[in-house]
């Protein structure tokens, strides 16, 4: 963790000039440092922007009072209107995302985990949110969804999943559909390949996309399950995710290395699998030889219910 001594901002600024500048590494410290002046903040943001542009990456737009959102702010200044939380399950390495319209307090949650549902409920209560939808990016094999618990505690909440998955849900969605919460419309993009029902959720006005297991940071979901198909996954990512603007922030369903977010530009140039041609990618996926998920026996049948249970 970076220190917060009074001399530290000047030193960081001096060392950042002309060197690689990773916004994510600075965001929390900049926001919490009592020694950081607004002038120095603006200088650091400008240095970061210059370095990113020099590397061929469009930097995110950062406006007044948005230091805390440097790591996660995409095009558009929706940090003033969107409440965003990235939550994590340390057992399954699953990310859960809570998004809400600040004005109406209407909220959605993406990929909740059963064991973490009480945490999610507490966050929703603390923030005074109205949870409208619990969305799953696909039928998970490595954890049981928390959708059922959330619905039991918040009866107005509706579950959402891809229609093609054949899982139970209140709302079945297809490619091109939208899920509305407050003034926001979450765009649904079908990105099959890991499973046939994989979805990517896009919030265009904020420059965010939630990719589930289709695209991970420097990787992707496995394709050796019965519904998996490497060629399909390759086309899904290239056509539905890599077609987004380069500076869109991509939030994955999992991460096993301690990273939290990436961008379209990064994955188009740095993803160790998806930068290959389709033939090489298919060969890589065929030879991964991964062990089965520990919770697959209970997760798959439970997740086919998607939180909607027979009375």
Coordinates of C-alpha atoms in Angstrom, one line a residue:
X1 CA 0.0 0.0 0.0
X2 CA 1.3 3.5 -0.8
X3 CA 2.2 5.7 2.1
X4 CA 0.3 8.9 2.9
X5 CA 3.1 11.1 4.3
X6 CA 3.0 14.8 3.5
X7 CA 5.9 14.5 1.0
X8 CA 4.4 11.5 -0.8
X9 CA 2.2 13.3 -3.3
X10 CA 5.1 15.3 -4.7
X11 CA 7.3 12.2 -4.9
X12 CA 4.6 10.2 -6.7
X13 CA 4.1 13.1 -9.2
X14 CA 7.8 13.3 -9.9
X15 CA 8.2 9.6 -10.4
X16 CA 5.0 9.3 -12.5
X17 CA 6.2 11.8 -15.2
X18 CA 7.3 9.9 -18.3
X19 CA 6.7 6.5 -16.7
X20 CA 3.9 3.9 -16.9
X21 CA 1.0 5.1 -14.7
X22 CA -1.6 2.6 -13.6
X23 CA -4.7 4.5 -12.4
X24 CA -6.0 1.5 -10.4
X25 CA -3.0 1.6 -8.1
X26 CA -3.5 5.2 -7.1
X27 CA -7.3 5.6 -6.9
X28 CA -8.0 4.5 -3.3
X29 CA -4.9 6.3 -1.9
X30 CA -5.7 9.5 -3.8
X31 CA -9.2 9.5 -2.4
X32 CA -8.2 8.9 1.2
X33 CA -5.0 10.9 1.4
X34 CA -5.5 14.0 3.6
X35 CA -2.3 15.5 2.1
X36 CA -3.4 15.4 -1.5
X37 CA -4.3 18.9 -2.8
X38 CA -6.7 19.4 -5.7
X39 CA -3.9 20.8 -7.7
X40 CA -1.7 17.7 -7.3
X41 CA -4.7 15.5 -8.0
X42 CA -5.3 17.2 -11.3
X43 CA -1.6 17.0 -12.2
X44 CA -1.5 13.2 -11.4
X45 CA -4.6 12.6 -13.5
X46 CA -3.0 14.6 -16.4
X47 CA 0.2 12.6 -16.1
X48 CA -1.8 9.3 -16.2
X49 CA -3.8 10.4 -19.2
X50 CA -0.6 11.4 -21.1
X51 CA 1.0 8.1 -20.4
X52 CA -2.0 6.0 -21.3
X53 CA -2.4 7.9 -24.6
X54 CA 1.3 7.3 -25.3
X55 CA 0.6 3.6 -24.9
X56 CA -2.2 3.8 -27.4
X57 CA -5.0 3.6 -24.7
X58 CA -7.7 6.2 -24.4
X59 CA -7.9 7.2 -20.7
X60 CA -11.2 7.3 -18.8
X61 CA -12.8 10.8 -18.5
X62 CA -12.3 12.2 -15.0
X63 CA -14.3 15.2 -13.8
X64 CA -14.3 17.4 -10.8
X65 CA -14.7 15.5 -7.5
X66 CA -14.2 12.1 -9.2
X67 CA -10.8 11.1 -7.8
X68 CA -12.3 8.1 -6.1
X69 CA -13.6 6.8 -9.4
X70 CA -10.3 7.0 -11.4
X71 CA -10.0 3.2 -11.4
X72 CA -13.5 2.5 -12.5
X73 CA -14.8 5.5 -14.4
X74 CA -15.4 5.0 -18.1
X75 CA -16.8 7.4 -20.7
X76 CA -19.5 9.6 -19.4
X77 CA -19.6 11.1 -16.0
X78 CA -22.1 8.7 -14.5
X79 CA -20.4 8.5 -11.2
X80 CA -22.7 11.4 -10.1
X81 CA -25.8 9.3 -10.9
X82 CA -24.6 5.7 -10.5
X83 CA -23.8 4.0 -7.3
X84 CA -21.5 1.1 -7.9
X85 CA -20.0 -1.6 -5.6
X86 CA -17.7 -4.5 -6.6
X87 CA -18.0 -7.3 -4.0
X88 CA -15.9 -10.5 -3.7
X89 CA -16.3 -14.1 -2.5
X90 CA -13.0 -15.4 -1.3
X91 CA -14.0 -19.1 -1.6
X92 CA -15.1 -19.2 -5.3
X93 CA -13.2 -16.1 -6.3
X94 CA -16.5 -14.7 -7.7
X95 CA -17.2 -11.0 -8.2
X96 CA -20.7 -9.7 -7.4
X97 CA -21.7 -6.3 -8.7
X98 CA -24.3 -4.0 -7.1
X99 CA -25.4 -1.0 -9.2
X100 CA -28.0 1.6 -8.4
X101 CA -29.5 4.8 -9.6
X102 CA -28.6 7.4 -7.0
X103 CA -31.8 9.4 -7.5
X104 CA -34.5 6.6 -7.4
X105 CA -32.4 4.1 -5.4
X106 CA -33.5 1.4 -7.8
X107 CA -30.8 -1.3 -7.9
X108 CA -29.7 -4.5 -9.6
X109 CA -27.2 -7.1 -8.5
X110 CA -25.1 -9.3 -10.8
X111 CA -24.0 -12.8 -9.9
X112 CA -24.7 -12.9 -6.2
X113 CA -23.3 -15.9 -4.2
X114 CA -25.4 -18.0 -1.8
X115 CA -22.9 -17.8 1.0
X116 CA -22.5 -14.1 0.7
X117 CA -26.2 -13.2 0.4
X118 CA -26.4 -11.9 4.0
X119 CA -23.5 -9.5 3.2
X120 CA -25.3 -8.3 0.1
X121 CA -28.6 -7.8 2.0
X122 CA -26.8 -5.7 4.6
X123 CA -25.1 -3.5 1.9
X124 CA -28.5 -3.0 0.2
X125 CA -30.1 -2.1 3.5
X126 CA -27.2 0.2 4.6
X127 CA -27.4 2.1 1.3
X128 CA -31.2 2.3 1.3
X129 CA -31.6 0.6 -2.1
X130 CA -34.6 -0.9 -3.8
X131 CA -33.3 -4.1 -5.3
X132 CA -35.3 -4.7 -8.5
X133 CA -33.4 -7.4 -10.3
X134 CA -30.9 -10.2 -9.5
X135 CA -29.1 -11.1 -12.7
X136 CA -26.9 -14.1 -13.4
X137 CA -24.5 -14.0 -16.3
X138 CA -25.0 -17.8 -16.8
X139 CA -25.8 -21.0 -15.0
X140 CA -22.7 -21.2 -12.7
X141 CA -20.9 -24.5 -12.0
X142 CA -18.5 -23.2 -9.3
X143 CA -20.9 -21.7 -6.8
X144 CA -24.6 -21.6 -5.9
X145 CA -26.3 -18.4 -6.8
X146 CA -27.6 -16.1 -4.0
X147 CA -30.6 -15.1 -6.0
X148 CA -33.0 -17.3 -4.1
X149 CA -32.0 -15.9 -0.7
X150 CA -32.3 -12.3 -2.0
X151 CA -35.7 -13.0 -3.4
X152 CA -36.9 -14.5 -0.1
X153 CA -35.8 -11.4 1.8
X154 CA -36.9 -8.9 -0.9
X155 CA -40.1 -10.3 -2.5
X156 CA -40.2 -7.5 -5.1
X157 CA -36.8 -8.6 -6.5
X158 CA -37.0 -10.5 -9.8
X159 CA -34.5 -13.0 -11.0
X160 CA -33.0 -12.7 -14.5
X161 CA -31.2 -15.2 -16.7
X162 CA -30.8 -16.0 -20.4
X163 CA -33.8 -17.7 -22.0
X164 CA -31.6 -20.2 -23.9
X165 CA -30.2 -21.5 -20.6
X166 CA -33.6 -23.1 -19.8
X167 CA -33.0 -22.2 -16.1
X168 CA -36.0 -20.9 -14.1
X169 CA -36.3 -17.2 -13.6
X170 CA -38.9 -14.4 -13.4
X171 CA -37.5 -12.7 -16.4
X172 CA -35.9 -14.5 -19.4
X173 CA -33.7 -12.3 -21.6
X174 CA -32.2 -12.5 -25.1
X175 CA -29.5 -10.7 -27.0
X176 CA -30.5 -7.0 -27.4
X177 CA -32.9 -6.9 -24.5
X178 CA -32.5 -4.2 -21.8
X179 CA -33.0 -4.3 -18.1
X180 CA -34.1 -0.9 -16.7
X181 CA -33.3 0.4 -13.2
X182 CA -34.0 4.1 -12.5
X183 CA -32.7 6.1 -15.4
X184 CA -30.3 3.4 -16.5
X185 CA -30.8 0.7 -19.2
X186 CA -28.5 -2.3 -18.9
X187 CA -27.9 -3.8 -22.4
X188 CA -27.9 -7.6 -22.8
X189 CA -25.4 -9.1 -25.1
X190 CA -25.3 -12.9 -25.7
X191 CA -21.7 -14.2 -25.4
X192 CA -22.0 -18.0 -25.5
X193 CA -19.1 -20.4 -25.6
X194 CA -18.4 -21.0 -21.9
X195 CA -22.0 -22.1 -21.7
X196 CA -24.8 -21.6 -24.3
X197 CA -26.5 -19.1 -22.0
X198 CA -23.6 -16.7 -21.1
X199 CA -24.5 -13.0 -21.1
X200 CA -22.4 -9.8 -21.0
X201 CA -24.2 -6.8 -19.5
X202 CA -23.2 -3.4 -20.9
X203 CA -23.9 0.0 -19.4
X204 CA -23.0 2.3 -22.3
X205 CA -23.4 5.7 -20.7
X206 CA -20.9 4.7 -18.0
X207 CA -18.5 2.7 -20.3
X208 CA -18.9 -0.5 -18.2
X209 CA -19.4 -4.1 -19.2
X210 CA -19.8 -7.1 -17.0
X211 CA -18.4 -10.1 -18.8
X212 CA -19.2 -13.0 -16.5
X213 CA -17.0 -16.0 -17.4
X214 CA -16.8 -15.2 -21.1
X215 CA -13.9 -12.9 -20.7
X216 CA -11.6 -12.8 -17.7
X217 CA -8.6 -10.5 -17.0
X218 CA -5.9 -11.9 -19.4
X219 CA -8.0 -15.1 -19.8
X220 CA -11.5 -16.5 -20.4
X221 CA -13.9 -19.1 -19.2
X222 CA -13.2 -22.8 -19.8
X223 CA -14.9 -24.5 -22.8
X224 CA -14.7 -28.2 -21.8
X225 CA -18.2 -28.4 -20.3
X226 CA -21.0 -30.0 -22.3
X227 CA -22.3 -26.6 -23.5
X228 CA -18.8 -25.2 -24.1
X229 CA -17.4 -24.4 -27.5
X230 CA -14.0 -22.7 -28.0
X231 CA -14.8 -21.3 -31.5
X232 CA -18.1 -19.9 -30.3
X233 CA -16.5 -18.3 -27.3
X234 CA -13.8 -16.7 -29.5
X235 CA -16.4 -15.2 -31.8
X236 CA -18.5 -14.0 -28.9
X237 CA -15.7 -12.1 -27.3
X238 CA -14.4 -10.6 -30.5
X239 CA -17.8 -9.6 -31.9
X240 CA -19.7 -8.6 -28.7
X241 CA -17.0 -7.4 -26.3
X242 CA -13.9 -6.4 -28.3
X243 CA -16.3 -4.4 -30.5
X244 CA -17.0 -2.0 -27.6
X245 CA -14.9 1.2 -27.4
X246 CA -11.3 0.7 -26.3
X247 CA -11.7 2.6 -23.0
X248 CA -14.7 0.7 -21.8
X249 CA -14.0 -0.9 -18.4
X250 CA -14.5 -4.6 -18.2
X251 CA -15.5 -6.3 -15.0
X252 CA -15.1 -10.1 -14.9
X253 CA -17.1 -12.8 -13.1
X254 CA -14.0 -14.1 -11.4
X255 CA -10.3 -13.3 -10.8
X256 CA -7.7 -15.5 -9.2
X257 CA -4.7 -13.1 -9.2
X258 CA -6.0 -10.2 -7.2
X259 CA -7.0 -8.0 -10.1
X260 CA -10.4 -6.2 -10.3
X261 CA -10.9 -4.6 -13.7
X262 CA -9.5 -4.3 -17.2
X263 CA -10.3 -2.5 -20.4
X264 CA -11.2 -3.5 -23.9
X265 CA -7.9 -2.1 -25.2
X266 CA -5.9 -4.1 -22.6
X267 CA -7.6 -7.4 -23.5
X268 CA -7.4 -6.9 -27.2
X269 CA -3.6 -6.5 -26.9
X270 CA -2.7 -8.5 -23.8
X271 CA -5.1 -11.4 -23.4
X272 CA -2.9 -14.4 -23.5
X273 CA -5.5 -16.5 -25.3
X274 CA -7.8 -14.2 -27.2
X275 CA -5.0 -12.3 -29.0
X276 CA -4.3 -15.6 -30.9
X277 CA -6.0 -16.6 -34.1
X278 CA -9.1 -18.8 -33.7
X279 CA -7.2 -22.0 -34.5
X280 CA -4.5 -21.4 -31.9
X281 CA -7.1 -20.3 -29.4
X282 CA -9.1 -23.5 -29.9
X283 CA -5.9 -25.6 -29.4
X284 CA -5.1 -23.8 -26.2
X285 CA -8.6 -24.4 -24.8
X286 CA -8.5 -28.0 -25.8
X287 CA -5.3 -28.6 -23.8
X288 CA -6.1 -26.8 -20.6
X289 CA -7.0 -30.0 -18.7
X290 CA -8.6 -28.2 -15.8
X291 CA -10.1 -30.0 -12.7
X292 CA -13.8 -30.0 -12.2
X293 CA -15.1 -27.2 -10.0
X294 CA -15.4 -28.3 -6.4
X295 CA -19.1 -27.3 -6.0
X296 CA -20.3 -28.5 -9.4
X297 CA -22.5 -31.3 -8.1
X298 CA -24.7 -29.0 -6.0
X299 CA -24.2 -25.8 -8.0
X300 CA -25.6 -26.8 -11.4
X301 CA -28.9 -28.3 -10.2
X302 CA -29.5 -25.4 -7.7
X303 CA -28.6 -22.8 -10.3
X304 CA -31.1 -24.2 -12.8
X305 CA -33.7 -22.9 -10.3
X306 CA -32.1 -19.4 -10.5
X307 CA -33.7 -18.4 -7.2
X308 CA -37.3 -19.2 -8.3
X309 CA -38.7 -22.0 -6.2
X310 CA -41.9 -23.9 -6.5
X311 CA -44.3 -23.1 -3.6

